[in-house]
PDB file of C-alpha atoms in Angstrom:
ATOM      1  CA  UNK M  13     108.769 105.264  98.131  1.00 78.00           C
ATOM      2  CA  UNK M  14     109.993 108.956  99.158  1.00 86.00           C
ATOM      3  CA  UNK M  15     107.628 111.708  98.379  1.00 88.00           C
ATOM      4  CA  UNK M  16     110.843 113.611  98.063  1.00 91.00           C
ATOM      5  CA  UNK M  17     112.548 111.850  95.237  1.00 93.00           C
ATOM      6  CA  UNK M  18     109.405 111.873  93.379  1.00 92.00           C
ATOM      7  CA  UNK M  19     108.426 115.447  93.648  1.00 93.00           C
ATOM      8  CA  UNK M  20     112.343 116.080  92.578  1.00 93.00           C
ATOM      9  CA  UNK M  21     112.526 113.336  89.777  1.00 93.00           C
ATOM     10  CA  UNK M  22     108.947 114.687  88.268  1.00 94.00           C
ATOM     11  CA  UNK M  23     108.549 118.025  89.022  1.00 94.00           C
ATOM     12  CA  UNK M  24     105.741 117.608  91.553  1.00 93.00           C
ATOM     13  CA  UNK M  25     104.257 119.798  94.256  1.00 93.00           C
ATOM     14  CA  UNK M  26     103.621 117.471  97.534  1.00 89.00           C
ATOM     15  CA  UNK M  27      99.546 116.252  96.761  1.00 86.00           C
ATOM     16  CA  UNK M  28     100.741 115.283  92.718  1.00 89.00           C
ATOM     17  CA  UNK M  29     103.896 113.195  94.511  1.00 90.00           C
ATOM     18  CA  UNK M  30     101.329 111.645  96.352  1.00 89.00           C
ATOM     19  CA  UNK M  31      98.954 110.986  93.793  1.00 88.00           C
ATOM     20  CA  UNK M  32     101.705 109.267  91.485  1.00 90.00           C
ATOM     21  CA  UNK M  33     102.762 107.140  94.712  1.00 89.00           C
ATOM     22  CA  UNK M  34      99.738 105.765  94.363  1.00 87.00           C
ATOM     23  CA  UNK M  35      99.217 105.056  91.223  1.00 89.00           C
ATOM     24  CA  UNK M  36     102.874 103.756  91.244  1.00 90.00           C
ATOM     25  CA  UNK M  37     101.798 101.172  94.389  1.00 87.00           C
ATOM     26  CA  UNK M  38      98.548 100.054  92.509  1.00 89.00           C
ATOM     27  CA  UNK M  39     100.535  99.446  89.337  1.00 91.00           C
ATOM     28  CA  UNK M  40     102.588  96.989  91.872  1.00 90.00           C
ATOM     29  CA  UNK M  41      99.957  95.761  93.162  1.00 89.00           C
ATOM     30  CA  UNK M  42      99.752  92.399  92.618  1.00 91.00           C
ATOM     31  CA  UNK M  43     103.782  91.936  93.576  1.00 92.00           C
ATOM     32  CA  UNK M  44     103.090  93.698  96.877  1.00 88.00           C
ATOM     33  CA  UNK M  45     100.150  91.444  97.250  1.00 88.00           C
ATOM     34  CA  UNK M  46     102.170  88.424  96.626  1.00 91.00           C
ATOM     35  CA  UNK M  47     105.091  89.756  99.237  1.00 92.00           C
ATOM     36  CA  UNK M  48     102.368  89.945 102.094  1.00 87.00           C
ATOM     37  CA  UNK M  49     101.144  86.524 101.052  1.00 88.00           C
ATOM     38  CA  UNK M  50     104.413  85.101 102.854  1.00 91.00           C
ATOM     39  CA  UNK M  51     103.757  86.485 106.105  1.00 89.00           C
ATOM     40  CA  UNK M  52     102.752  84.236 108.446  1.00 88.00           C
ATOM     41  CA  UNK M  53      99.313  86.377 109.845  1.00 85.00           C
ATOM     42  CA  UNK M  54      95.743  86.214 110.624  1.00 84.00           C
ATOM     43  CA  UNK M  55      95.790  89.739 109.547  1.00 82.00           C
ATOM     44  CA  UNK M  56      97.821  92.551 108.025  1.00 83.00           C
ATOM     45  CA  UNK M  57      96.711  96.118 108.513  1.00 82.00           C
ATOM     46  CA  UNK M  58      97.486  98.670 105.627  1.00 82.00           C
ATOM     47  CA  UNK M  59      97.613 102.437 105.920  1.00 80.00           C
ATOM     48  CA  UNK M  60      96.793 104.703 103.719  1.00 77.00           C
ATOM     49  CA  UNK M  61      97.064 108.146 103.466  1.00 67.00           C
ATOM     50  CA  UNK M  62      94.642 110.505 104.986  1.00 66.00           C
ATOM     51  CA  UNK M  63      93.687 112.269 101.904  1.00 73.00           C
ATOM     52  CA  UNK M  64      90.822 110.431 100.909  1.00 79.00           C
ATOM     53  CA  UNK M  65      90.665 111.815  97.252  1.00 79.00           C
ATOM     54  CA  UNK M  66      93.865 108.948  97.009  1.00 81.00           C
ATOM     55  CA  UNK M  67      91.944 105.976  97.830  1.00 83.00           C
ATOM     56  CA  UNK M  68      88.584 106.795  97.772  1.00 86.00           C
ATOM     57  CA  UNK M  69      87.963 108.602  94.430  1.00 87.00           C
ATOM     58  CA  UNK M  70      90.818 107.199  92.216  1.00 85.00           C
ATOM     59  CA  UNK M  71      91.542 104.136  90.883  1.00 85.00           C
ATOM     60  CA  UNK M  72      94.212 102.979  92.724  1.00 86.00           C
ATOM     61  CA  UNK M  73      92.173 102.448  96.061  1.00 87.00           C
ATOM     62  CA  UNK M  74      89.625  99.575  94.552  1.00 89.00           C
ATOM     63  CA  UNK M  75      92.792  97.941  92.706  1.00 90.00           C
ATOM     64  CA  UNK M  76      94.730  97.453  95.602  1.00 87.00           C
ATOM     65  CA  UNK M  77      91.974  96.264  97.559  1.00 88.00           C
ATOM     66  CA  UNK M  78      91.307  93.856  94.596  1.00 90.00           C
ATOM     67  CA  UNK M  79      95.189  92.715  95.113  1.00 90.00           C
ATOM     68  CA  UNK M  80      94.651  91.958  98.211  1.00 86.00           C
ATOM     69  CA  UNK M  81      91.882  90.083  98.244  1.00 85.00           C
ATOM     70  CA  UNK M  82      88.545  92.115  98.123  1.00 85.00           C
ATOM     71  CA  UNK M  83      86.334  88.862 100.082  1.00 86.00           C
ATOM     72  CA  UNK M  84      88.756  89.189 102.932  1.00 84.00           C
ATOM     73  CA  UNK M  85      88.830  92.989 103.239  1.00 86.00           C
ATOM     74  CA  UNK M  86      87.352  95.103 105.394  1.00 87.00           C
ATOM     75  CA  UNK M  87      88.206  99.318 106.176  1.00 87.00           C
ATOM     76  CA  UNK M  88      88.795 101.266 109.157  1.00 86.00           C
ATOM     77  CA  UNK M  89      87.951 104.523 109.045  1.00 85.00           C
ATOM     78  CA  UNK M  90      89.615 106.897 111.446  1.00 84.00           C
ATOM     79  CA  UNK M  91      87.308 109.992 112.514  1.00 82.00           C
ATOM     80  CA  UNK M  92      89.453 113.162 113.368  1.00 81.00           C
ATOM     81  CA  UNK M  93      88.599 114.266 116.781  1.00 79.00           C
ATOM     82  CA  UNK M  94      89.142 117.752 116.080  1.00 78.00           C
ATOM     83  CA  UNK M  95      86.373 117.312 113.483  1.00 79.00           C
ATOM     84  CA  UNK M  96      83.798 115.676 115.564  1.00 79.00           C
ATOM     85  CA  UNK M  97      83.677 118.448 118.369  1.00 76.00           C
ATOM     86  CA  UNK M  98      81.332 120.358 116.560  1.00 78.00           C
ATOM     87  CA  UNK M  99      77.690 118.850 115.724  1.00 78.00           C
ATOM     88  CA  UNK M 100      78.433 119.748 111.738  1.00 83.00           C
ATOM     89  CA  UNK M 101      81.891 118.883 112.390  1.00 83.00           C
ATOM     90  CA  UNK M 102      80.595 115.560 113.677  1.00 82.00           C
ATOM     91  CA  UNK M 103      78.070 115.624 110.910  1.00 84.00           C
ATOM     92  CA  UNK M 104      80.607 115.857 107.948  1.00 87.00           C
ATOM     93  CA  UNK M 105      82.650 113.477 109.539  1.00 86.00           C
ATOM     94  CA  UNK M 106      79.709 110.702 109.127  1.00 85.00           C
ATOM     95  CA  UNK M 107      79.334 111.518 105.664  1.00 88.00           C
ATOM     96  CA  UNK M 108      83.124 111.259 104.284  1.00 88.00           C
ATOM     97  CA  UNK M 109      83.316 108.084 106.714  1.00 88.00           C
ATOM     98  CA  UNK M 110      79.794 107.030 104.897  1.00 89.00           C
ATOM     99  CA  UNK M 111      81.212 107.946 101.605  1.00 89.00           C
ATOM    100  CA  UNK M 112      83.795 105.724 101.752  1.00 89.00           C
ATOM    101  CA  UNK M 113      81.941 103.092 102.849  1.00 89.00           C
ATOM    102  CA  UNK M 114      79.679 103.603 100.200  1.00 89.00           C
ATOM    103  CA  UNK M 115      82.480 103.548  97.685  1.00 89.00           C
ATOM    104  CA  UNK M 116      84.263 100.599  98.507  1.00 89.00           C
ATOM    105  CA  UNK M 117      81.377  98.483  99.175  1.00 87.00           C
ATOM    106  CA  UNK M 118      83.227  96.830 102.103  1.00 89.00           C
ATOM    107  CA  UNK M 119      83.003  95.749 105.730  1.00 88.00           C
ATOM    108  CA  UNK M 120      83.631  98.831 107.776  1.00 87.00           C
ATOM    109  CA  UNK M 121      84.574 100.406 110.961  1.00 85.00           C
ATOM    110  CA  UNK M 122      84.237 103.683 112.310  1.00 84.00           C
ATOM    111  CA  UNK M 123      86.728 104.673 114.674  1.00 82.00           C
ATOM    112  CA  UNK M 124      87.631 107.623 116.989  1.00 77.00           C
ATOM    113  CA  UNK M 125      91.481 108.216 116.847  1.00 77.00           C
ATOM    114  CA  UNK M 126      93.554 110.049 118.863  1.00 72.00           C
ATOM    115  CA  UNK M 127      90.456 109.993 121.827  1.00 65.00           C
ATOM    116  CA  UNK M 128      93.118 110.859 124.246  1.00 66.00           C
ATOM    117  CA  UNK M 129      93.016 114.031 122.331  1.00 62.00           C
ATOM    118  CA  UNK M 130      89.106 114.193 123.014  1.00 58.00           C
ATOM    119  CA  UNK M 131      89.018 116.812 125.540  1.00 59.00           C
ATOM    120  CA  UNK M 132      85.185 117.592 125.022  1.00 56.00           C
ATOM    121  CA  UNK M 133      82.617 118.275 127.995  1.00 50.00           C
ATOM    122  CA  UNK M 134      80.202 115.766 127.368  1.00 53.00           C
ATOM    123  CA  UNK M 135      80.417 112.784 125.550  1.00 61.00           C
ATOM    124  CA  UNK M 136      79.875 111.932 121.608  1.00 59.00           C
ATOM    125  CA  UNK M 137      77.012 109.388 123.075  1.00 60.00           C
ATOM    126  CA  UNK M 138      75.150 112.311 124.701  1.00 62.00           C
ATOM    127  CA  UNK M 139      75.559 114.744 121.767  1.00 58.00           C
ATOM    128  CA  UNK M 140      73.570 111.411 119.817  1.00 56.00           C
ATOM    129  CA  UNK M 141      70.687 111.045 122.185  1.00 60.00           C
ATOM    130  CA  UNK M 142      70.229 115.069 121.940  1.00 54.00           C
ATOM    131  CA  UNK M 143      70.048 114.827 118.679  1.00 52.00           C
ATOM    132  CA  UNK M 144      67.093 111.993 119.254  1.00 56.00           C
ATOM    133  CA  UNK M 145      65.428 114.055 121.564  1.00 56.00           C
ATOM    134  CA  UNK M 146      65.714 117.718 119.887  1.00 53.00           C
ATOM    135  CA  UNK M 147      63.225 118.920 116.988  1.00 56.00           C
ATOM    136  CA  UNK M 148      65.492 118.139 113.580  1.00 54.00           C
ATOM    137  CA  UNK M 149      65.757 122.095 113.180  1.00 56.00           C
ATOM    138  CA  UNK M 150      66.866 122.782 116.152  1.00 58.00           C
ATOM    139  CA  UNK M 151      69.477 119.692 116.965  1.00 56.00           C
ATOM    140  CA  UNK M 152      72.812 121.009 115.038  1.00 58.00           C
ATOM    141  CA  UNK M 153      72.742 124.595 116.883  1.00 64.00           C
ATOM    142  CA  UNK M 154      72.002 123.096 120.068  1.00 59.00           C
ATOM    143  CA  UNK M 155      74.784 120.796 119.917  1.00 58.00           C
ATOM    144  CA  UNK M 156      76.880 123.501 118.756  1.00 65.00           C
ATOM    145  CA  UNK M 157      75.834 125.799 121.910  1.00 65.00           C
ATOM    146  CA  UNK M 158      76.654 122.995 124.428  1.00 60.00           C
ATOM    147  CA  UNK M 159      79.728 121.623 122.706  1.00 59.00           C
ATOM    148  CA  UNK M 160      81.616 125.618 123.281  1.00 59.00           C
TER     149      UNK M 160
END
């Protein structure tokens, strides 16, 4: 599909292109399904896009997964590393990832992309054991202090 075409061909703005995309793949579901059942894998990795309101909160997100084969599913979720600098950066970042999760009711992995990009002082493991070893209250603006 070209996000394009269908912004032209139905007067869309960019986010309701992608939205009918969507819905257009899930409503093809099955076919795409039954395309991928010819190649000769162990596993086949699908994309989607990094709005999560697409796959996450609309209907088109559980029906392809049910297409594919929801007992052999499983979801990696990609953290932004620009979001996880901060400690309520890092925080938010857990909960969309957990929301998801929660959602979809699937095996699931939490990754860090881009970590080359990661240029951070001190590592996402330390900012965790702070967070053990500070009083609750004081945790998120301590992190924040250390992580500037």
């Amino acid at each position: 599909m070209n996000l394009s075409e269908i912004m032209e061909e139905q007067d869309l703005g960019p986010n309701g292109a992608q939205v009918a995309a969507a819905d257009m793949i899930a409503m093809n579901a099955r076919e795409l399904a039954e395309v991928l059942e010819t190649f000769e894998t162990s596993y086949i990795l699908i994309d989607t896009p990094g709005q999560i309101e697409l796959f996450t909160f609309r209907a088109s997100g559980p029906v392809l997964i049910d297409a594919f084969g929801r007992d052999d599913s499983a979801l990696v979720y990609l953290n932004d590393p620009a979001l996880v600098k901060t400690a309520s950066g890092f925080v938010s970042s857990v909960l969309l990832s957990a929301t998801v999760q929660f959602r979809h009711g699937l095996p699931f992995i939490n990754v860090l992309s881009k970590s080359d990009h990661f240029e951070d002082r001190w590592s996402l493991v330390d900012k965790v054991r702070l967070a053990e070893d500070v009083d609750e209250r004081q945790a998120v603006p301590e992190l924040d202090r250390r992580a500037q």
